[in-house]
Amino acid sequence: MARAVPETHDEILAAAARRFAVTGYKGTSLQDIAREVGVSKATVLYHFANKEALLCELMAPAIAMLEALDARLAGHGGAGAQRVAAEGFVDLAVRFRREIALLRGEFPDLLQQPAFAHIQQISERLIAAFAGHSDRPAARIAALVVLAGIAETCGEFLDIPDEELRPALLAVARRALEPTA
């Protein structure tokens, strides 16, 4: 009996996530994913146009949450922007820490792909919000360190429960970011 299409689709996504986590996005081929699922490469291509389409679907919920955070930040400045940015990004990073972990080390390369190009502009606005929209170098440096640190920490500490990780990250962010007027 043939497998149900939605089941195969989800199995391919799950296998891609596992392979990307082990060998990285670049180091994973469609054939690797097909082999893990036990289907042909043609079956993978039936469900996904290419490897980038697989990654896009895996990352779609995280990107949607990032875009929503970006929209919320538009109405805030100074300390309000810092608070919304810190809380929103920590929530995103904790919720999607497995996705962050599978992209560790490959994020700059992925931003070069057309489907992810807009993430660079969102990242720049997020850093500005973390800095309280200050143009002072110290504020911008702290903002980038905090942003990158949150992402790296979430990707590293997959074993720490959300209810412990979230307050710890917010406490570090509050200490590291310069207060703004």
mmCIF file of C-alpha atoms in Angstrom:
data_model
loop_
_atom_site.group_PDB
_atom_site.id
_atom_site.type_symbol
_atom_site.label_atom_id
_atom_site.label_comp_id
_atom_site.label_asym_id
_atom_site.label_seq_id
_atom_site.Cartn_x
_atom_site.Cartn_y
_atom_site.Cartn_z
ATOM 1 C CA MET A 1 0.000 0.000 0.000
ATOM 2 C CA ALA A 2 1.339 3.454 -0.947
ATOM 3 C CA ARG A 3 2.100 6.013 1.739
ATOM 4 C CA ALA A 4 -0.250 8.946 2.243
ATOM 5 C CA VAL A 5 1.082 12.119 0.635
ATOM 6 C CA PRO A 6 0.865 14.368 3.744
ATOM 7 C CA GLU A 7 2.707 11.758 5.793
ATOM 8 C CA THR A 8 5.534 11.579 3.250
ATOM 9 C CA HIS A 9 5.675 15.381 3.048
ATOM 10 C CA ASP A 10 6.047 15.637 6.826
ATOM 11 C CA GLU A 11 8.551 12.781 6.909
ATOM 12 C CA ILE A 12 10.679 14.561 4.318
ATOM 13 C CA LEU A 13 10.581 17.774 6.362
ATOM 14 C CA ALA A 14 11.543 15.920 9.535
ATOM 15 C CA ALA A 15 14.383 14.111 7.764
ATOM 16 C CA ALA A 16 15.638 17.381 6.281
ATOM 17 C CA ALA A 17 15.676 18.986 9.734
ATOM 18 C CA ARG A 18 17.636 16.059 11.147
ATOM 19 C CA ARG A 19 20.125 16.034 8.255
ATOM 20 C CA PHE A 20 20.604 19.821 8.353
ATOM 21 C CA ALA A 21 21.293 19.567 12.109
ATOM 22 C CA VAL A 22 23.902 16.853 11.610
ATOM 23 C CA THR A 23 25.683 17.844 8.388
ATOM 24 C CA GLY A 24 24.473 21.419 7.863
ATOM 25 C CA TYR A 25 22.373 22.822 5.080
ATOM 26 C CA LYS A 26 25.258 22.917 2.610
ATOM 27 C CA GLY A 27 26.452 19.452 3.574
ATOM 28 C CA THR A 28 23.065 17.824 3.035
ATOM 29 C CA SER A 29 21.921 16.653 -0.379
ATOM 30 C CA LEU A 30 18.408 15.841 -1.506
ATOM 31 C CA GLN A 31 19.641 12.277 -1.973
ATOM 32 C CA ASP A 32 20.689 12.174 1.710
ATOM 33 C CA ILE A 33 17.192 13.257 2.725
ATOM 34 C CA ALA A 34 15.533 10.768 0.370
ATOM 35 C CA ARG A 35 17.702 7.938 1.689
ATOM 36 C CA GLU A 36 16.786 8.770 5.282
ATOM 37 C CA VAL A 37 13.057 8.748 4.499
ATOM 38 C CA GLY A 38 13.340 5.638 2.346
ATOM 39 C CA VAL A 39 12.043 7.254 -0.829
ATOM 40 C CA SER A 40 13.601 8.275 -4.118
ATOM 41 C CA LYS A 41 15.071 11.690 -4.801
ATOM 42 C CA ALA A 42 12.263 12.103 -7.344
ATOM 43 C CA THR A 43 9.745 11.713 -4.508
ATOM 44 C CA VAL A 44 11.480 14.472 -2.552
ATOM 45 C CA LEU A 45 11.378 16.665 -5.657
ATOM 46 C CA TYR A 46 7.682 15.872 -6.104
ATOM 47 C CA HIS A 47 7.026 17.445 -2.691
ATOM 48 C CA PHE A 48 9.645 20.210 -2.795
ATOM 49 C CA ALA A 49 11.026 22.045 -5.811
ATOM 50 C CA ASN A 50 14.551 22.031 -4.366
ATOM 51 C CA LYS A 51 16.540 22.039 -1.129
ATOM 52 C CA GLU A 52 15.862 25.747 -0.590
ATOM 53 C CA ALA A 53 12.104 25.056 -0.688
ATOM 54 C CA LEU A 54 12.575 22.483 2.059
ATOM 55 C CA LEU A 55 14.477 24.977 4.175
ATOM 56 C CA CYS A 56 11.877 27.676 3.499
ATOM 57 C CA GLU A 57 9.071 25.464 4.743
ATOM 58 C CA LEU A 58 11.057 24.425 7.801
ATOM 59 C CA MET A 59 11.796 28.044 8.655
ATOM 60 C CA ALA A 60 8.423 29.577 7.684
ATOM 61 C CA PRO A 61 6.917 29.649 11.208
ATOM 62 C CA ALA A 62 10.050 31.250 12.695
ATOM 63 C CA ILE A 63 10.247 33.800 9.891
ATOM 64 C CA ALA A 64 6.563 34.667 10.327
ATOM 65 C CA MET A 65 7.169 35.305 14.036
ATOM 66 C CA LEU A 66 10.244 37.412 13.205
ATOM 67 C CA GLU A 67 8.208 39.467 10.711
ATOM 68 C CA ALA A 68 5.475 39.981 13.330
ATOM 69 C CA LEU A 69 8.097 41.175 15.831
ATOM 70 C CA ASP A 70 9.473 43.561 13.205
ATOM 71 C CA ALA A 71 5.985 45.000 12.698
ATOM 72 C CA ARG A 72 5.506 45.445 16.479
ATOM 73 C CA LEU A 73 8.831 47.258 16.757
ATOM 74 C CA ALA A 74 7.772 49.925 14.256
ATOM 75 C CA GLY A 75 5.731 51.706 16.919
ATOM 76 C CA HIS A 76 8.411 51.807 19.625
ATOM 77 C CA GLY A 77 11.489 53.866 20.365
ATOM 78 C CA GLY A 78 14.092 54.032 23.130
ATOM 79 C CA ALA A 79 13.536 51.817 26.151
ATOM 80 C CA GLY A 80 10.199 50.601 24.761
ATOM 81 C CA ALA A 81 11.931 49.326 21.641
ATOM 82 C CA GLN A 82 14.564 47.572 23.737
ATOM 83 C CA ARG A 83 11.933 45.858 25.888
ATOM 84 C CA VAL A 84 9.784 44.734 22.943
ATOM 85 C CA ALA A 85 12.857 43.591 20.993
ATOM 86 C CA ALA A 86 14.336 41.645 23.910
ATOM 87 C CA GLU A 87 11.102 39.960 24.949
ATOM 88 C CA GLY A 88 10.014 39.260 21.379
ATOM 89 C CA PHE A 89 13.349 37.905 20.204
ATOM 90 C CA VAL A 90 13.856 35.780 23.315
ATOM 91 C CA ASP A 91 10.384 34.296 22.825
ATOM 92 C CA LEU A 92 11.180 33.568 19.173
ATOM 93 C CA ALA A 93 14.615 32.106 19.899
ATOM 94 C CA VAL A 94 13.348 29.877 22.704
ATOM 95 C CA ARG A 95 10.376 28.654 20.669
ATOM 96 C CA PHE A 96 12.456 27.917 17.559
ATOM 97 C CA ARG A 97 15.729 26.908 19.164
ATOM 98 C CA ARG A 98 15.904 23.627 17.252
ATOM 99 C CA GLU A 99 15.647 25.521 13.971
ATOM 100 C CA ILE A 100 18.324 27.937 15.174
ATOM 101 C CA ALA A 101 20.550 25.018 16.117
ATOM 102 C CA LEU A 102 20.307 23.467 12.676
ATOM 103 C CA LEU A 103 21.394 26.709 11.013
ATOM 104 C CA ARG A 104 24.305 27.522 13.318
ATOM 105 C CA GLY A 105 27.313 28.620 11.367
ATOM 106 C CA GLU A 106 25.416 28.880 8.083
ATOM 107 C CA PHE A 107 23.260 31.936 8.717
ATOM 108 C CA PRO A 108 25.383 34.416 6.693
ATOM 109 C CA ASP A 109 25.350 32.103 3.658
ATOM 110 C CA LEU A 110 21.617 31.544 3.950
ATOM 111 C CA LEU A 111 20.948 35.292 3.902
ATOM 112 C CA GLN A 112 22.384 35.285 0.383
ATOM 113 C CA GLN A 113 19.522 33.101 -0.851
ATOM 114 C CA PRO A 114 16.618 35.059 -2.359
ATOM 115 C CA ALA A 115 13.996 33.547 -0.041
ATOM 116 C CA PHE A 116 15.866 34.852 3.001
ATOM 117 C CA ALA A 117 17.232 38.172 1.706
ATOM 118 C CA HIS A 118 14.671 40.253 3.612
ATOM 119 C CA ILE A 119 15.857 38.771 6.922
ATOM 120 C CA GLN A 120 18.991 40.951 6.749
ATOM 121 C CA GLN A 121 16.909 44.155 6.832
ATOM 122 C CA ILE A 122 14.783 42.811 9.680
ATOM 123 C CA SER A 123 17.966 41.916 11.583
ATOM 124 C CA GLU A 124 19.287 45.444 11.147
ATOM 125 C CA ARG A 125 16.022 46.921 12.480
ATOM 126 C CA LEU A 126 16.093 44.465 15.381
ATOM 127 C CA ILE A 127 19.640 45.490 16.283
ATOM 128 C CA ALA A 128 18.571 49.149 16.151
ATOM 129 C CA ALA A 129 15.692 48.356 18.513
ATOM 130 C CA PHE A 130 17.993 46.449 20.881
ATOM 131 C CA ALA A 131 20.188 49.577 20.880
ATOM 132 C CA GLY A 132 17.167 51.726 21.745
ATOM 133 C CA HIS A 133 17.617 53.432 18.356
ATOM 134 C CA SER A 134 20.812 55.018 19.646
ATOM 135 C CA ASP A 135 23.590 55.706 17.173
ATOM 136 C CA ARG A 136 26.252 55.425 19.881
ATOM 137 C CA PRO A 137 28.739 52.665 19.021
ATOM 138 C CA ALA A 138 28.603 51.132 22.509
ATOM 139 C CA ALA A 139 24.820 50.744 22.294
ATOM 140 C CA ARG A 140 24.994 49.186 18.819
ATOM 141 C CA ILE A 141 27.797 46.815 19.861
ATOM 142 C CA ALA A 142 25.869 45.688 22.945
ATOM 143 C CA ALA A 143 22.773 45.190 20.813
ATOM 144 C CA LEU A 144 24.550 42.910 18.344
ATOM 145 C CA VAL A 145 26.272 40.941 21.106
ATOM 146 C CA VAL A 146 22.962 40.396 22.894
ATOM 147 C CA LEU A 147 21.094 39.448 19.724
ATOM 148 C CA ALA A 148 23.776 37.002 18.578
ATOM 149 C CA GLY A 149 24.230 35.687 22.103
ATOM 150 C CA ILE A 150 20.538 34.909 22.499
ATOM 151 C CA ALA A 151 20.477 32.990 19.232
ATOM 152 C CA GLU A 152 23.704 31.110 19.975
ATOM 153 C CA THR A 153 22.609 30.250 23.507
ATOM 154 C CA CYS A 154 19.253 28.902 22.341
ATOM 155 C CA GLY A 155 20.967 26.780 19.719
ATOM 156 C CA GLU A 156 23.460 25.444 22.252
ATOM 157 C CA PHE A 157 21.294 24.728 25.293
ATOM 158 C CA LEU A 158 18.533 22.563 23.849
ATOM 159 C CA ASP A 159 18.301 20.668 27.147
ATOM 160 C CA ILE A 160 17.341 23.645 29.340
ATOM 161 C CA PRO A 161 13.569 23.947 29.817
ATOM 162 C CA ASP A 162 11.890 27.000 28.271
ATOM 163 C CA GLU A 163 10.693 28.233 31.675
ATOM 164 C CA GLU A 164 14.326 28.450 32.851
ATOM 165 C CA LEU A 165 15.925 29.637 29.632
ATOM 166 C CA ARG A 166 13.586 32.558 28.896
ATOM 167 C CA PRO A 167 14.040 34.473 32.197
ATOM 168 C CA ALA A 168 17.795 33.842 32.182
ATOM 169 C CA LEU A 169 18.130 35.279 28.669
ATOM 170 C CA LEU A 170 15.986 38.310 29.510
ATOM 171 C CA ALA A 171 18.046 38.999 32.642
ATOM 172 C CA VAL A 172 21.285 38.897 30.658
ATOM 173 C CA ALA A 173 19.807 41.149 27.964
ATOM 174 C CA ARG A 174 18.668 43.723 30.546
ATOM 175 C CA ARG A 175 22.118 43.792 32.141
ATOM 176 C CA ALA A 176 23.988 44.036 28.832
ATOM 177 C CA LEU A 177 21.900 46.662 27.075
ATOM 178 C CA GLU A 178 22.472 50.311 27.826
ATOM 179 C CA PRO A 179 19.416 52.069 29.198
ATOM 180 C CA THR A 180 18.014 54.675 26.835
ATOM 181 C CA ALA A 181 16.108 57.829 27.602
#
